Coordinates of C-alpha atoms in Angstrom, one line a residue:
X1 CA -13.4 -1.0 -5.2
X2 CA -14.5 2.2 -4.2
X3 CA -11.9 4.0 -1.4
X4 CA -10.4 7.2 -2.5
X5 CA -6.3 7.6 -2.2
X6 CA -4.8 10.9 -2.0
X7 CA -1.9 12.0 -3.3
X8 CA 0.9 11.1 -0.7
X9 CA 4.5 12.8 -0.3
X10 CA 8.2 11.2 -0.2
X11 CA 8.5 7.3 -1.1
X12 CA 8.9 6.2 2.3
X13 CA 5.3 7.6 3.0
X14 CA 4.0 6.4 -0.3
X15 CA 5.7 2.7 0.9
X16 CA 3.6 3.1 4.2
X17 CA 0.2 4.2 2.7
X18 CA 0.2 1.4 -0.1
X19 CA 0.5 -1.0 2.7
X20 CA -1.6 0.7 5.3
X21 CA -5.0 1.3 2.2
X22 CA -4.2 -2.4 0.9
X23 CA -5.2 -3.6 3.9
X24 CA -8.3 -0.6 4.9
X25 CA -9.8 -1.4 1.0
X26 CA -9.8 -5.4 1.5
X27 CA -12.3 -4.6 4.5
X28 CA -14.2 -1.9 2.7
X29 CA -14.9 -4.0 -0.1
X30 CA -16.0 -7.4 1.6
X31 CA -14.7 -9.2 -1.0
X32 CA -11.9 -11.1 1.3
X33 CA -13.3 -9.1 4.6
X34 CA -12.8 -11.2 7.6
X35 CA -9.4 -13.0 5.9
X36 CA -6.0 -12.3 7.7
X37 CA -3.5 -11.0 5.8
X38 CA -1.5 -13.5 4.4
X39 CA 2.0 -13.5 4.0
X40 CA 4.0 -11.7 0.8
X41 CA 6.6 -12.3 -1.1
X42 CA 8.9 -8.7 -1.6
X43 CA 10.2 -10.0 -5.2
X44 CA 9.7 -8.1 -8.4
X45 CA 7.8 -4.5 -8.1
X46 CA 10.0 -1.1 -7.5
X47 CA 12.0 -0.9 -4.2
X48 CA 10.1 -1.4 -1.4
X49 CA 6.8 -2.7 -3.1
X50 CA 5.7 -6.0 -2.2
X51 CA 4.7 -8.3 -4.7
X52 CA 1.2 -10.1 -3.5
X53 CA 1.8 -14.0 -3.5
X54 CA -1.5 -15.0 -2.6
X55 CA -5.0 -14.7 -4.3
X56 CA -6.5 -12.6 -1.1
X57 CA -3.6 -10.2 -1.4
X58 CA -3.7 -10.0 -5.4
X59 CA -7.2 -9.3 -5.8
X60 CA -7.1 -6.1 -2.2
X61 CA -3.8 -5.2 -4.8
X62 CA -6.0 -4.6 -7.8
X63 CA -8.9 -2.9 -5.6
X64 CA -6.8 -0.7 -4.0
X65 CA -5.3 0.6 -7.8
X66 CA -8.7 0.7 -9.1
X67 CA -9.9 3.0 -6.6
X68 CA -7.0 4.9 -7.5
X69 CA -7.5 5.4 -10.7
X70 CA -11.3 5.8 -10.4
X71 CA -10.5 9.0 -7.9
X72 CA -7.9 10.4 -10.3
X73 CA -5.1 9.6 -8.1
X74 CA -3.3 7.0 -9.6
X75 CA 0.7 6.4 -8.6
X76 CA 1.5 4.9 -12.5
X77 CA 4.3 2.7 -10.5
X78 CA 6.7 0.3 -11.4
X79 CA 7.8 2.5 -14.7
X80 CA 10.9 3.9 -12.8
X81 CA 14.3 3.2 -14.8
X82 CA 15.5 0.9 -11.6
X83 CA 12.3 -1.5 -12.3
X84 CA 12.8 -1.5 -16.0
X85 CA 16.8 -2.7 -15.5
X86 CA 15.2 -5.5 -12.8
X87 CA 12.9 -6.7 -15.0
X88 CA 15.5 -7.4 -17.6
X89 CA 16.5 -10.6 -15.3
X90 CA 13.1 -11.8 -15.3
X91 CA 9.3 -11.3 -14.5
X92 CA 7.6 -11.4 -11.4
X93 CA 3.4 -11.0 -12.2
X94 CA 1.3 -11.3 -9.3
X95 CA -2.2 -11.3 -11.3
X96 CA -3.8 -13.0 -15.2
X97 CA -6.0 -10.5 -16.2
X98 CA -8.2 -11.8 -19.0
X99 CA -9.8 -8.8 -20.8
X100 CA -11.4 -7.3 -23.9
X101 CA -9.1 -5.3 -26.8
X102 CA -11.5 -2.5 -26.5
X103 CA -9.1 0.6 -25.8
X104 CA -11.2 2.2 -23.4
X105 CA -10.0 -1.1 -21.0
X106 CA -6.4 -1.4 -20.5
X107 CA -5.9 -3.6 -17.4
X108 CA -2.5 -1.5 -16.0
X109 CA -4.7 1.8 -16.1
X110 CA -8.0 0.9 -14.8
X111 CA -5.9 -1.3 -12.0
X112 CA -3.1 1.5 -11.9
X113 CA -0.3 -1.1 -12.1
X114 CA 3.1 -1.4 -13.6
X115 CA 5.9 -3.3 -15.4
X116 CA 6.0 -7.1 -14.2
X117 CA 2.4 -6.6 -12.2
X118 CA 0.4 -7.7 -14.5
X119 CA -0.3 -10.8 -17.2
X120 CA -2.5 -8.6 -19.6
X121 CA -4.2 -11.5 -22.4
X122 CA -6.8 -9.7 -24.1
X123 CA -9.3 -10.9 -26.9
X124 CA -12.4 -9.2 -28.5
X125 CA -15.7 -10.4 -25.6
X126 CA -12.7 -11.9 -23.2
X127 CA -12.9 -15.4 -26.0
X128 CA -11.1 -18.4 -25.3
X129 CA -9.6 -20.1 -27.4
X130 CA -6.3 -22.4 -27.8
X131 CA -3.2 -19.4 -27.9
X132 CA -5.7 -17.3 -24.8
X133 CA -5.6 -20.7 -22.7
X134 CA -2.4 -21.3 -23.4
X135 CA -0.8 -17.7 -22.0
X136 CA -3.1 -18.0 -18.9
X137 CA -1.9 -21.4 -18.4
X138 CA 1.6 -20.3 -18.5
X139 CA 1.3 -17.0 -16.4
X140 CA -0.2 -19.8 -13.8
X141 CA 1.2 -23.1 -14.2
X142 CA 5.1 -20.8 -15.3
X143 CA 4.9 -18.5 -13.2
X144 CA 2.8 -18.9 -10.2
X145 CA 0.7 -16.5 -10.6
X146 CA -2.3 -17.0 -7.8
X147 CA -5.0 -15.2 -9.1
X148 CA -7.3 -14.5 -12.5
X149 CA -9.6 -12.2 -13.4
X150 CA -12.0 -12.2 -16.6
X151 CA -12.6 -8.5 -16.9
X152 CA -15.3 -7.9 -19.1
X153 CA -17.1 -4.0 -19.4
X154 CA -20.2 -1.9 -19.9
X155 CA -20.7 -1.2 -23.8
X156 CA -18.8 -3.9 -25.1
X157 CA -19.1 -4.2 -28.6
X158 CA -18.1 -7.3 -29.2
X159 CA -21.3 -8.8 -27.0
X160 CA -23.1 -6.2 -28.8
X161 CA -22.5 -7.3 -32.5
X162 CA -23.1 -11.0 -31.4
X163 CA -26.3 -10.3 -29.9
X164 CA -27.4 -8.4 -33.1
X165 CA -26.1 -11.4 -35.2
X166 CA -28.6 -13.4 -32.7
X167 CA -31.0 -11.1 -33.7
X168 CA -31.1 -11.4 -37.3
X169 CA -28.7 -9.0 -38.9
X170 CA -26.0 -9.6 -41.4
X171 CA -22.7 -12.0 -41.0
X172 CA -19.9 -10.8 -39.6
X173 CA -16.8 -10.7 -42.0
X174 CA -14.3 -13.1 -42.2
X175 CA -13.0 -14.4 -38.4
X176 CA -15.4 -12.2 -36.4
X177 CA -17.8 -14.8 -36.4
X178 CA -16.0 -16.9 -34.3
X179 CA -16.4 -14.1 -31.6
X180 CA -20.0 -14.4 -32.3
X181 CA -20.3 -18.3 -31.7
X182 CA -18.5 -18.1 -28.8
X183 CA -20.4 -15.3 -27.0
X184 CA -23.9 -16.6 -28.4
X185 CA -24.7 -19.2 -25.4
X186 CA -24.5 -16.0 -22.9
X187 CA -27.5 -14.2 -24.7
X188 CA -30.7 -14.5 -22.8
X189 CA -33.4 -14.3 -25.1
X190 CA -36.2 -13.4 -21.9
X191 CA -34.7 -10.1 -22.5
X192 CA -34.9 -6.9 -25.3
X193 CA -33.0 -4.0 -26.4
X194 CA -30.3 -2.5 -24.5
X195 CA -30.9 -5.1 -21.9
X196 CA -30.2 -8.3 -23.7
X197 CA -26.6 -6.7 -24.4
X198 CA -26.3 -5.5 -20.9
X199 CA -26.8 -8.7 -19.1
X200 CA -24.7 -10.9 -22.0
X201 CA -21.6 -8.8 -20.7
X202 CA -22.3 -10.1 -17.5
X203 CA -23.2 -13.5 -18.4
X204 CA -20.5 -13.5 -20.6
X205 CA -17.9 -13.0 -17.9
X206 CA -19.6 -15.9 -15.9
X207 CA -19.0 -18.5 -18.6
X208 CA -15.5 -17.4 -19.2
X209 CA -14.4 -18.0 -16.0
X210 CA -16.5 -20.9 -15.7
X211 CA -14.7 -22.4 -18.4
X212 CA -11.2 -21.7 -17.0
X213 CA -11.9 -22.7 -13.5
X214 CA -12.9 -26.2 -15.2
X215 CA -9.6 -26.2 -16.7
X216 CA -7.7 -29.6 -14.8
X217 CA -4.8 -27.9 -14.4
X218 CA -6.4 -24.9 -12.8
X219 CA -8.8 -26.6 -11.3
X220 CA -6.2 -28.5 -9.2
X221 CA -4.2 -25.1 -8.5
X222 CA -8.1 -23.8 -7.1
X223 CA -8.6 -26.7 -4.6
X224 CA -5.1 -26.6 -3.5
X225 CA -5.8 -22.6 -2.6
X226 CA -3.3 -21.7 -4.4
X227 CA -5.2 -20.3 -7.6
X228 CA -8.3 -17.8 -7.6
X229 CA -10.2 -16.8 -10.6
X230 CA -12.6 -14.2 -10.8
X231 CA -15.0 -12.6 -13.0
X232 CA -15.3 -8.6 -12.7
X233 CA -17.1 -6.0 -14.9
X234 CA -15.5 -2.3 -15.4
X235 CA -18.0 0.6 -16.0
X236 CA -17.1 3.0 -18.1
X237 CA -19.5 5.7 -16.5
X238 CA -18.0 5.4 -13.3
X239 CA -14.2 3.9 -13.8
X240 CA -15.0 1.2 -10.8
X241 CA -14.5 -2.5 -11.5
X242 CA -17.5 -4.8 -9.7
X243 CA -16.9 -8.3 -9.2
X244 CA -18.9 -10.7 -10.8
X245 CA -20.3 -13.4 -8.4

């Protein structure tokens, strides 16, 4: 996620350079490279924007926004007044983003999405539990959504407070805990400091979407090809999101 977009002119350019750098970024990245492009489905989004229907075209949707907004060019679509009166007949997502509630990480910004594009569910450390699996069930199994991503980030305090639990230091008050027991199995204990925190963000993001791709109904939606879920990591020094093999 790393192309630059400049600043285009009229929306009939804009139109043709959204769907000529979705295309450039998906082979710049390597994250789909050597997939064609799949066929898309032109509900929901502003005039003229196509709304990815597969998980190949989702996931080049949200690198081509991220390297927007990491550049400082970012479009901020879908907020016209003609999108907000469409999206009063219903709701179109093309992608479940699973991230933190840290503030510094909100998933239309650092992806440079709209209205309707996005299924934002966000917990403290990206936690599961019954009412998170629940909305990302629905966003899939309601409304076809093809693809997931866990988005963890760099400094996340969440991971942070549970690896100092580990550690030794005092209780967390009242429900916080919970965020700590869940994020505790993705501490390595081989490692100290700043790096023990560093790689549980990372591991973290692993078991999350370990956990949701072992979900039976997702799982079935995955080996049809019909469902994708990812784990990425954003960096706050940099603004770029990495995906997390």
């Amino acid at each position: 996620m790393s192309i630059a977009v400049g600043r285009s002119g009229g929306p009939g350019r804009r139109r043709l350079l959204r769907v000529v750098l979705t295309g450039t970024v998906a082979l710049a990245a390597g994250l789909v490279a050597g997939s064609p492009r799949p066929p898309e489905d032109p509900v929901a989004g502003g005039p003229g924007r196509v709304r990815p229907a597969t998980p190949a075209s989702a996931l080049r949707e949200l690198e081509t926004g991220n390297a927007r907004w990491r550049s400082l060019h970012e479009r901020h679509p879908d907020e016209t007044r003609t999108v907000r009166q469409t999206l009063v007949g219903g709701q179109h997502p093309f992608a479940v983003v699973l991230g933190c509630v840290d503030s510094r990480v909100p998933p239309e910004l650092v992806f440079d999405q709209g209205l309707g594009d996005l299924l934002t569910v966000r917990s403290a450390g990206e936690v599961l539990d019954e009412a998170v699996l629940g909305s990302i069930a629905y966003g899939v199994l309601e409304l076809g959504i093809p693809l997931i991503v866990v988005l963890g980030h760099q400094s996340c305090g969440a991971v942070a407070a549970a690896v100092r639990a580990d550690e030794g230091g005092p209780a967390l008050p009242g429900h916080m805990q919970y965020l700590v027991d869940q994020i505790h199995p993705a501490i390595d204990h081989t490692l100290r400091g700043a790096a023990r925190i560093d790689a549980a963000i990372t591991a973290n993001v692993r078991l999350v979407r370990a956990r949701l791709a072992a979900e039976p109904e997702l799982a079935a939606k995955i080996a049809a090809g019909d469902l994708t879920v990812v784990g990425a990591r954003y960096e706050l020094t940099d603004q770029r999101v990495r995906r997390i093999g």
